[in-house]
PDB file of C-alpha atoms and ligand atoms in Angstrom:
ATOM      1  CA  MET M   1     -23.428 122.274-229.200  1.00 46.00           C
ATOM      2  CA  THR M   2     -26.261 122.032-231.666  1.00 43.00           C
ATOM      3  CA  THR M   3     -27.965 125.177-232.696  1.00 48.00           C
ATOM      4  CA  THR M   4     -29.164 126.117-236.101  1.00 59.00           C
ATOM      5  CA  ASN M   5     -27.721 129.427-237.219  1.00 80.00           C
ATOM      6  CA  GLN M   6     -24.976 129.461-234.619  1.00 86.00           C
ATOM      7  CA  SER M   7     -21.380 128.856-235.567  1.00 88.00           C
ATOM      8  CA  TRP M   8     -18.168 129.130-233.622  1.00 84.00           C
ATOM      9  CA  ASP M   9     -14.957 130.798-234.721  1.00 88.00           C
ATOM     10  CA  PRO M  10     -12.174 129.799-232.300  1.00 87.00           C
ATOM     11  CA  ASP M  11     -10.281 133.107-232.744  1.00 84.00           C
ATOM     12  CA  ALA M  12     -13.362 135.263-232.152  1.00 82.00           C
ATOM     13  CA  TYR M  13     -14.346 133.026-229.237  1.00 77.00           C
ATOM     14  CA  ALA M  14     -10.917 133.469-227.651  1.00 78.00           C
ATOM     15  CA  ARG M  15     -11.177 137.259-228.116  1.00 80.00           C
ATOM     16  CA  ASN M  16     -14.765 137.733-226.942  1.00 78.00           C
ATOM     17  CA  ALA M  17     -15.459 134.837-224.606  1.00 73.00           C
ATOM     18  CA  ARG M  18     -12.298 133.556-222.918  1.00 78.00           C
ATOM     19  CA  PHE M  19     -13.915 134.585-219.623  1.00 76.00           C
ATOM     20  CA  VAL M  20     -16.381 131.691-220.069  1.00 74.00           C
ATOM     21  CA  SER M  21     -13.691 129.087-219.343  1.00 75.00           C
ATOM     22  CA  ASP M  22     -11.769 131.419-216.997  1.00 78.00           C
ATOM     23  CA  LEU M  23     -14.881 131.493-214.770  1.00 80.00           C
ATOM     24  CA  GLY M  24     -15.122 127.689-214.762  1.00 88.00           C
ATOM     25  CA  ALA M  25     -13.049 127.137-211.610  1.00 91.00           C
ATOM     26  CA  PRO M  26     -16.003 126.662-209.175  1.00 94.00           C
ATOM     27  CA  VAL M  27     -17.618 123.953-211.299  1.00 96.00           C
ATOM     28  CA  VAL M  28     -14.274 122.158-211.674  1.00 96.00           C
ATOM     29  CA  GLU M  29     -14.021 122.333-207.879  1.00 95.00           C
ATOM     30  CA  LEU M  30     -17.513 120.817-207.565  1.00 97.00           C
ATOM     31  CA  LEU M  31     -16.440 118.041-209.952  1.00 97.00           C
ATOM     32  CA  ALA M  32     -13.425 117.333-207.700  1.00 97.00           C
ATOM     33  CA  PRO M  33     -11.646 115.359-210.423  1.00 96.00           C
ATOM     34  CA  GLN M  34      -9.236 112.653-209.307  1.00 96.00           C
ATOM     35  CA  ALA M  35      -6.158 111.634-211.273  1.00 97.00           C
ATOM     36  CA  GLY M  36      -6.876 108.572-213.372  1.00 98.00           C
ATOM     37  CA  GLU M  37     -10.616 109.164-213.666  1.00 98.00           C
ATOM     38  CA  ARG M  38     -12.170 108.895-217.098  1.00 98.00           C
ATOM     39  CA  ILE M  39     -14.167 112.066-217.721  1.00 98.00           C
ATOM     40  CA  LEU M  40     -16.357 113.274-220.587  1.00 98.00           C
ATOM     41  CA  ASP M  41     -16.310 117.046-221.167  1.00 98.00           C
ATOM     42  CA  LEU M  42     -19.682 117.739-222.771  1.00 98.00           C
ATOM     43  CA  GLY M  43     -19.611 120.839-225.009  1.00 98.00           C
ATOM     44  CA  CYS M  44     -15.870 121.244-224.583  1.00 97.00           C
ATOM     45  CA  GLY M  45     -15.549 124.127-227.064  1.00 95.00           C
ATOM     46  CA  ASP M  46     -11.897 124.946-227.724  1.00 94.00           C
ATOM     47  CA  GLY M  47     -10.809 122.659-224.891  1.00 96.00           C
ATOM     48  CA  ALA M  48      -9.596 125.218-222.344  1.00 94.00           C
ATOM     49  CA  LEU M  49     -11.162 123.383-219.383  1.00 95.00           C
ATOM     50  CA  THR M  50     -10.660 119.941-220.942  1.00 97.00           C
ATOM     51  CA  LEU M  51      -6.936 120.688-220.881  1.00 96.00           C
ATOM     52  CA  LYS M  52      -7.186 121.703-217.242  1.00 95.00           C
ATOM     53  CA  LEU M  53      -8.766 118.308-216.409  1.00 96.00           C
ATOM     54  CA  ALA M  54      -6.123 116.484-218.473  1.00 96.00           C
ATOM     55  CA  ASN M  55      -3.406 118.388-216.615  1.00 94.00           C
ATOM     56  CA  MET M  56      -4.941 117.191-213.339  1.00 94.00           C
ATOM     57  CA  GLY M  57      -4.220 113.643-214.478  1.00 97.00           C
ATOM     58  CA  CYS M  58      -7.683 112.723-215.796  1.00 97.00           C
ATOM     59  CA  ASP M  59      -8.276 110.668-218.898  1.00 98.00           C
ATOM     60  CA  VAL M  60     -10.561 113.129-220.683  1.00 98.00           C
ATOM     61  CA  VAL M  61     -12.621 112.985-223.847  1.00 98.00           C
ATOM     62  CA  GLY M  62     -14.082 116.279-225.100  1.00 98.00           C
ATOM     63  CA  VAL M  63     -17.099 116.448-227.387  1.00 98.00           C
ATOM     64  CA  ASP M  64     -18.587 119.438-229.138  1.00 98.00           C
ATOM     65  CA  SER M  65     -20.819 119.873-232.171  1.00 97.00           C
ATOM     66  CA  SER M  66     -18.560 122.586-233.616  1.00 96.00           C
ATOM     67  CA  ALA M  67     -15.855 121.168-235.895  1.00 97.00           C
ATOM     68  CA  PRO M  68     -13.689 124.347-235.743  1.00 96.00           C
ATOM     69  CA  GLN M  69     -13.780 124.306-231.936  1.00 96.00           C
ATOM     70  CA  ILE M  70     -12.868 120.595-231.912  1.00 98.00           C
ATOM     71  CA  GLU M  71      -9.935 121.324-234.232  1.00 97.00           C
ATOM     72  CA  ALA M  72      -8.763 123.990-231.767  1.00 97.00           C
ATOM     73  CA  ALA M  73      -9.095 121.484-228.892  1.00 97.00           C
ATOM     74  CA  ARG M  74      -7.112 118.886-230.844  1.00 98.00           C
ATOM     75  CA  ARG M  75      -4.327 121.409-231.384  1.00 97.00           C
ATOM     76  CA  LEU M  76      -3.948 121.307-227.580  1.00 97.00           C
ATOM     77  CA  GLY M  77      -3.256 117.584-227.879  1.00 98.00           C
ATOM     78  CA  LEU M  78      -6.656 116.565-226.489  1.00 98.00           C
ATOM     79  CA  ASP M  79      -8.874 113.616-227.393  1.00 98.00           C
ATOM     80  CA  ALA M  80     -11.672 115.770-228.799  1.00 98.00           C
ATOM     81  CA  ARG M  81     -14.473 114.571-231.038  1.00 98.00           C
ATOM     82  CA  VAL M  82     -17.309 116.169-232.979  1.00 98.00           C
ATOM     83  CA  ALA M  83     -20.601 114.974-231.479  1.00 97.00           C
ATOM     84  CA  ASP M  84     -24.012 116.386-230.585  1.00 97.00           C
ATOM     85  CA  GLY M  85     -24.833 116.554-226.894  1.00 97.00           C
ATOM     86  CA  GLU M  86     -28.386 115.444-227.665  1.00 97.00           C
ATOM     87  CA  ARG M  87     -27.152 112.226-229.282  1.00 97.00           C
ATOM     88  CA  LEU M  88     -24.302 110.963-227.106  1.00 98.00           C
ATOM     89  CA  ALA M  89     -23.334 107.411-228.054  1.00 97.00           C
ATOM     90  CA  PHE M  90     -21.151 106.359-225.108  1.00 98.00           C
ATOM     91  CA  ASP M  91     -22.003 103.354-223.024  1.00 98.00           C
ATOM     92  CA  ALA M  92     -21.111 103.126-219.317  1.00 98.00           C
ATOM     93  CA  GLU M  93     -17.524 104.225-219.782  1.00 98.00           C
ATOM     94  CA  PHE M  94     -17.117 107.442-217.755  1.00 98.00           C
ATOM     95  CA  ASP M  95     -16.596 108.107-214.052  1.00 98.00           C
ATOM     96  CA  ALA M  96     -17.969 111.605-214.566  1.00 98.00           C
ATOM     97  CA  VAL M  97     -19.581 113.793-217.180  1.00 98.00           C
ATOM     98  CA  PHE M  98     -18.580 117.432-216.842  1.00 98.00           C
ATOM     99  CA  SER M  99     -20.042 120.421-218.674  1.00 98.00           C
ATOM    100  CA  ASN M 100     -19.422 124.157-218.555  1.00 96.00           C
ATOM    101  CA  ALA M 101     -21.469 126.803-220.396  1.00 96.00           C
ATOM    102  CA  ALA M 102     -22.818 124.432-223.018  1.00 97.00           C
ATOM    103  CA  ILE M 103     -26.042 122.697-221.987  1.00 98.00           C
ATOM    104  CA  HIS M 104     -28.174 125.819-222.569  1.00 98.00           C
ATOM    105  CA  TRP M 105     -27.501 125.317-226.306  1.00 97.00           C
ATOM    106  CA  MET M 106     -28.748 121.708-226.311  1.00 97.00           C
ATOM    107  CA  LYS M 107     -32.413 120.905-226.811  1.00 96.00           C
ATOM    108  CA  PRO M 108     -34.371 118.905-225.853  1.00 97.00           C
ATOM    109  CA  PRO M 109     -32.710 118.720-222.419  1.00 98.00           C
ATOM    110  CA  ASP M 110     -34.014 115.237-221.633  1.00 98.00           C
ATOM    111  CA  ASP M 111     -32.119 113.800-224.615  1.00 98.00           C
ATOM    112  CA  VAL M 112     -28.922 115.256-223.154  1.00 98.00           C
ATOM    113  CA  ILE M 113     -29.668 113.834-219.701  1.00 98.00           C
ATOM    114  CA  ASP M 114     -30.456 110.400-221.220  1.00 98.00           C
ATOM    115  CA  GLY M 115     -27.135 110.359-223.111  1.00 98.00           C
ATOM    116  CA  VAL M 116     -25.201 111.420-220.020  1.00 98.00           C
ATOM    117  CA  TRP M 117     -26.900 108.683-217.999  1.00 98.00           C
ATOM    118  CA  ARG M 118     -25.905 106.062-220.577  1.00 98.00           C
ATOM    119  CA  ALA M 119     -22.335 107.382-220.762  1.00 98.00           C
ATOM    120  CA  LEU M 120     -21.817 107.055-216.997  1.00 98.00           C
ATOM    121  CA  ARG M 121     -20.743 103.975-215.116  1.00 98.00           C
ATOM    122  CA  PRO M 122     -22.803 103.030-212.056  1.00 98.00           C
ATOM    123  CA  SER M 123     -21.887 105.500-209.262  1.00 98.00           C
ATOM    124  CA  GLY M 124     -20.767 108.008-211.899  1.00 98.00           C
ATOM    125  CA  ARG M 125     -21.476 111.721-211.464  1.00 98.00           C
ATOM    126  CA  PHE M 126     -22.839 114.470-213.690  1.00 98.00           C
ATOM    127  CA  VAL M 127     -21.470 117.870-212.716  1.00 98.00           C
ATOM    128  CA  GLY M 128     -22.061 121.013-214.679  1.00 98.00           C
ATOM    129  CA  GLU M 129     -22.899 124.653-215.006  1.00 98.00           C
ATOM    130  CA  PHE M 130     -24.806 126.497-217.694  1.00 98.00           C
ATOM    131  CA  GLY M 131     -27.249 129.365-218.151  1.00 98.00           C
ATOM    132  CA  GLY M 132     -30.054 129.309-215.590  1.00 98.00           C
ATOM    133  CA  HIS M 133     -33.480 130.932-215.413  1.00 98.00           C
ATOM    134  CA  GLY M 134     -33.222 134.675-216.190  1.00 98.00           C
ATOM    135  CA  CYS M 135     -29.802 134.396-217.837  1.00 98.00           C
ATOM    136  CA  VAL M 136     -29.047 137.313-220.187  1.00 98.00           C
ATOM    137  CA  GLU M 137     -32.690 138.371-219.847  1.00 98.00           C
ATOM    138  CA  THR M 138     -31.881 142.055-220.468  1.00 98.00           C
ATOM    139  CA  ILE M 139     -29.889 141.234-223.597  1.00 98.00           C
ATOM    140  CA  LYS M 140     -32.517 138.791-224.854  1.00 98.00           C
ATOM    141  CA  ARG M 141     -35.316 141.346-224.374  1.00 98.00           C
ATOM    142  CA  ALA M 142     -33.328 144.019-226.270  1.00 98.00           C
ATOM    143  CA  LEU M 143     -32.729 141.606-229.153  1.00 98.00           C
ATOM    144  CA  ILE M 144     -36.387 140.566-229.291  1.00 98.00           C
ATOM    145  CA  GLU M 145     -37.580 144.185-229.139  1.00 98.00           C
ATOM    146  CA  ALA M 146     -35.203 145.272-231.919  1.00 98.00           C
ATOM    147  CA  LEU M 147     -36.444 142.374-234.056  1.00 98.00           C
ATOM    148  CA  GLY M 148     -40.051 143.324-233.208  1.00 98.00           C
ATOM    149  CA  ARG M 149     -39.389 146.827-234.598  1.00 97.00           C
ATOM    150  CA  ARG M 150     -38.556 145.043-237.871  1.00 97.00           C
ATOM    151  CA  GLY M 151     -41.706 142.901-237.802  1.00 98.00           C
ATOM    152  CA  ILE M 152     -39.773 139.734-236.824  1.00 98.00           C
ATOM    153  CA  ASP M 153     -40.817 137.339-234.021  1.00 98.00           C
ATOM    154  CA  GLY M 154     -37.626 137.182-231.953  1.00 98.00           C
ATOM    155  CA  ASP M 155     -39.055 134.756-229.392  1.00 97.00           C
ATOM    156  CA  ALA M 156     -39.197 132.111-232.117  1.00 97.00           C
ATOM    157  CA  LEU M 157     -35.454 132.586-232.736  1.00 97.00           C
ATOM    158  CA  ASN M 158     -34.390 132.083-229.118  1.00 97.00           C
ATOM    159  CA  PRO M 159     -31.850 129.211-229.123  1.00 96.00           C
ATOM    160  CA  TRP M 160     -31.386 128.935-225.348  1.00 97.00           C
ATOM    161  CA  TYR M 161     -32.682 126.678-222.574  1.00 98.00           C
ATOM    162  CA  PHE M 162     -32.299 128.446-219.216  1.00 98.00           C
ATOM    163  CA  PRO M 163     -34.124 126.298-216.635  1.00 98.00           C
ATOM    164  CA  THR M 164     -35.155 126.930-213.065  1.00 98.00           C
ATOM    165  CA  VAL M 165     -33.726 124.758-210.289  1.00 98.00           C
ATOM    166  CA  GLU M 166     -37.119 123.036-210.006  1.00 98.00           C
ATOM    167  CA  ASP M 167     -37.267 122.216-213.720  1.00 98.00           C
ATOM    168  CA  TYR M 168     -33.726 120.839-214.008  1.00 98.00           C
ATOM    169  CA  SER M 169     -33.764 118.898-210.722  1.00 98.00           C
ATOM    170  CA  ALA M 170     -37.052 117.270-211.735  1.00 98.00           C
ATOM    171  CA  ARG M 171     -35.586 116.176-215.090  1.00 98.00           C
ATOM    172  CA  LEU M 172     -32.454 114.743-213.432  1.00 98.00           C
ATOM    173  CA  ALA M 173     -34.503 112.945-210.796  1.00 98.00           C
ATOM    174  CA  ARG M 174     -36.934 111.567-213.389  1.00 98.00           C
ATOM    175  CA  ARG M 175     -33.978 109.924-215.159  1.00 98.00           C
ATOM    176  CA  GLY M 176     -32.818 108.378-211.893  1.00 98.00           C
ATOM    177  CA  PHE M 177     -30.081 110.761-210.748  1.00 98.00           C
ATOM    178  CA  ALA M 178     -29.752 111.683-207.086  1.00 98.00           C
ATOM    179  CA  VAL M 179     -29.314 115.460-207.097  1.00 98.00           C
ATOM    180  CA  ARG M 180     -26.596 116.234-204.535  1.00 98.00           C
ATOM    181  CA  TYR M 181     -26.331 119.986-205.210  1.00 98.00           C
ATOM    182  CA  ILE M 182     -28.160 122.466-207.414  1.00 98.00           C
ATOM    183  CA  ALA M 183     -28.296 126.257-207.260  1.00 98.00           C
ATOM    184  CA  LEU M 184     -29.056 129.318-209.344  1.00 98.00           C
ATOM    185  CA  ILE M 185     -26.188 131.786-209.193  1.00 97.00           C
ATOM    186  CA  PRO M 186     -26.630 135.356-210.516  1.00 97.00           C
ATOM    187  CA  ARG M 187     -23.291 136.429-211.907  1.00 95.00           C
ATOM    188  CA  PRO M 188     -23.151 139.783-213.727  1.00 95.00           C
ATOM    189  CA  THR M 189     -20.036 139.255-215.809  1.00 94.00           C
ATOM    190  CA  PRO M 190     -17.661 141.981-217.025  1.00 95.00           C
ATOM    191  CA  LEU M 191     -17.038 141.684-220.758  1.00 94.00           C
ATOM    192  CA  PRO M 192     -13.627 142.039-222.392  1.00 90.00           C
ATOM    193  CA  THR M 193     -15.018 144.183-225.206  1.00 89.00           C
ATOM    194  CA  GLU M 194     -18.099 146.309-225.858  1.00 92.00           C
ATOM    195  CA  ILE M 195     -21.294 144.248-225.984  1.00 96.00           C
ATOM    196  CA  ASN M 196     -20.895 144.061-229.798  1.00 95.00           C
ATOM    197  CA  GLY M 197     -18.351 141.257-229.418  1.00 94.00           C
ATOM    198  CA  TRP M 198     -20.703 139.265-227.190  1.00 95.00           C
ATOM    199  CA  LEU M 199     -23.633 139.742-229.588  1.00 96.00           C
ATOM    200  CA  GLU M 200     -21.540 138.731-232.613  1.00 94.00           C
ATOM    201  CA  THR M 201     -20.321 135.610-230.797  1.00 92.00           C
ATOM    202  CA  PHE M 202     -23.475 134.405-229.040  1.00 94.00           C
ATOM    203  CA  ALA M 203     -26.557 136.011-230.617  1.00 96.00           C
ATOM    204  CA  GLN M 204     -26.208 134.780-234.189  1.00 96.00           C
ATOM    205  CA  SER M 205     -29.510 132.859-234.097  1.00 97.00           C
ATOM    206  CA  PHE M 206     -31.428 136.086-233.492  1.00 98.00           C
ATOM    207  CA  MET M 207     -29.785 137.713-236.506  1.00 97.00           C
ATOM    208  CA  ALA M 208     -30.370 134.862-238.946  1.00 97.00           C
ATOM    209  CA  PRO M 209     -33.338 136.542-240.704  1.00 97.00           C
ATOM    210  CA  LEU M 210     -31.343 139.768-241.241  1.00 97.00           C
ATOM    211  CA  ALA M 211     -29.217 140.377-244.329  1.00 97.00           C
ATOM    212  CA  THR M 212     -25.520 140.277-243.418  1.00 95.00           C
ATOM    213  CA  SER M 213     -25.260 143.934-244.455  1.00 97.00           C
ATOM    214  CA  ALA M 214     -28.046 144.870-241.973  1.00 97.00           C
ATOM    215  CA  ARG M 215     -26.429 143.219-238.952  1.00 96.00           C
ATOM    216  CA  PRO M 216     -23.881 145.882-237.916  1.00 96.00           C
ATOM    217  CA  ALA M 217     -26.625 148.549-237.652  1.00 97.00           C
ATOM    218  CA  PHE M 218     -28.844 146.078-235.767  1.00 98.00           C
ATOM    219  CA  ILE M 219     -26.051 145.335-233.289  1.00 97.00           C
ATOM    220  CA  ASP M 220     -25.350 149.059-232.807  1.00 97.00           C
ATOM    221  CA  GLU M 221     -29.052 149.672-232.125  1.00 98.00           C
ATOM    222  CA  VAL M 222     -29.208 146.848-229.559  1.00 98.00           C
ATOM    223  CA  ARG M 223     -25.995 148.110-227.949  1.00 98.00           C
ATOM    224  CA  GLU M 224     -27.434 151.602-227.497  1.00 98.00           C
ATOM    225  CA  THR M 225     -30.650 150.304-225.892  1.00 98.00           C
ATOM    226  CA  LEU M 226     -28.514 148.222-223.524  1.00 98.00           C
ATOM    227  CA  ARG M 227     -25.972 150.945-222.670  1.00 98.00           C
ATOM    228  CA  PRO M 228     -27.973 152.490-219.777  1.00 98.00           C
ATOM    229  CA  LYS M 229     -28.565 149.032-218.250  1.00 98.00           C
ATOM    230  CA  LEU M 230     -25.338 147.107-218.810  1.00 98.00           C
ATOM    231  CA  CYS M 231     -22.542 149.669-219.191  1.00 98.00           C
ATOM    232  CA  ASP M 232     -21.161 151.526-216.182  1.00 97.00           C
ATOM    233  CA  ALA M 233     -19.921 155.121-216.029  1.00 96.00           C
ATOM    234  CA  GLY M 234     -16.377 153.963-216.758  1.00 96.00           C
ATOM    235  CA  GLY M 235     -17.445 152.268-220.004  1.00 96.00           C
ATOM    236  CA  GLN M 236     -17.233 148.717-218.619  1.00 97.00           C
ATOM    237  CA  TRP M 237     -19.859 146.392-220.108  1.00 97.00           C
ATOM    238  CA  PHE M 238     -21.488 143.531-218.218  1.00 97.00           C
ATOM    239  CA  ALA M 239     -23.626 140.569-219.312  1.00 97.00           C
ATOM    240  CA  ASP M 240     -26.472 139.730-216.920  1.00 98.00           C
ATOM    241  CA  TYR M 241     -25.512 136.078-216.559  1.00 97.00           C
ATOM    242  CA  VAL M 242     -27.313 133.690-214.208  1.00 98.00           C
ATOM    243  CA  ARG M 243     -25.771 130.234-213.855  1.00 98.00           C
ATOM    244  CA  ILE M 244     -27.330 126.968-212.818  1.00 98.00           C
ATOM    245  CA  ARG M 245     -24.700 124.742-211.169  1.00 98.00           C
ATOM    246  CA  PHE M 246     -25.365 121.140-210.168  1.00 98.00           C
ATOM    247  CA  ALA M 247     -23.918 117.791-209.142  1.00 98.00           C
ATOM    248  CA  ALA M 248     -25.992 114.629-209.588  1.00 98.00           C
ATOM    249  CA  ASP M 249     -25.077 111.013-208.931  1.00 98.00           C
ATOM    250  CA  LYS M 250     -26.001 107.870-210.804  1.00 98.00           C
ATOM    251  CA  PRO M 251     -26.793 105.176-208.264  1.00 97.00           C
ATOM    252  CA  HIS M 252     -24.484 102.241-207.725  1.00 92.00           C
ATOM    253  CA  HIS M 253     -26.855  99.573-209.128  1.00 80.00           C
TER     254      HIS M 253
HETATM  255  C1  BEZ X 301     -22.518 131.199-222.009  1.00 59.81           C
HETATM  256  O1  BEZ X 301     -21.614 130.886-222.763  1.00 59.81           O
HETATM  257  O2  BEZ X 301     -22.431 130.944-220.845  1.00 59.81           O
HETATM  258  C2  BEZ X 301     -23.737 131.870-222.539  1.00 59.81           C
HETATM  259  C3  BEZ X 301     -23.892 132.029-223.883  1.00 59.81           C
HETATM  260  C4  BEZ X 301     -25.027 132.593-224.379  1.00 59.81           C
HETATM  261  C5  BEZ X 301     -26.019 133.021-223.525  1.00 59.81           C
HETATM  262  C6  BEZ X 301     -25.844 132.884-222.174  1.00 59.81           C
HETATM  263  C7  BEZ X 301     -24.716 132.297-221.675  1.00 59.81           C
END
């Protein structure tokens, strides 16, 4: 996953974001992987779902732009390689390209779609899920407002691409894919820790202009503005996730 100012620490990711792969079951189901298929896991992170596909008998290659995450995936015994999703260099070798919770970090989206298209054999499928239109809107607004109070343009620091169904289907179709399924799925997601852990893991790009010493107070301020909206009476925090889930087929010829 390519994003300036965003890095991935496998231990912190496991602590703060294991739910991301735990919630991947529906998109794996949509992929319907068959034993023996050669599958590319695009933005595989620490390989939790890549391993699941390998255990289903697939011949899987995982790619991710984060070297520490790829090292973690390799420790699971996976074929995992450091590569940018916007510059995939595979040529007609996969039965399917799969992706969970990664494509929203990759811009421009058409470069990703082009690379996926090239990587697929004729009749191959592209099946994935990532952040869709409106994803983490409440959190994003709170970050941008807190930056605005410091005279910083937070919109310019937004690393994410969260498309509508219309936008993403049009891009897939323009490249030649037949879109078999696409939907926006609101999914408020309980967090394993206070929202601080989520912000530290995922919102680094917004904090890049702040001195390291200023970040804890910034995060506490954002947390308190979000508390009335995203924390329930029992102290459980939620992220206002919206997913876009899709399956698209490359034609036979
Ligand atoms: C995700 O991992 O799904 C995600 C990360 C950052 C923002 C929204 C979603």
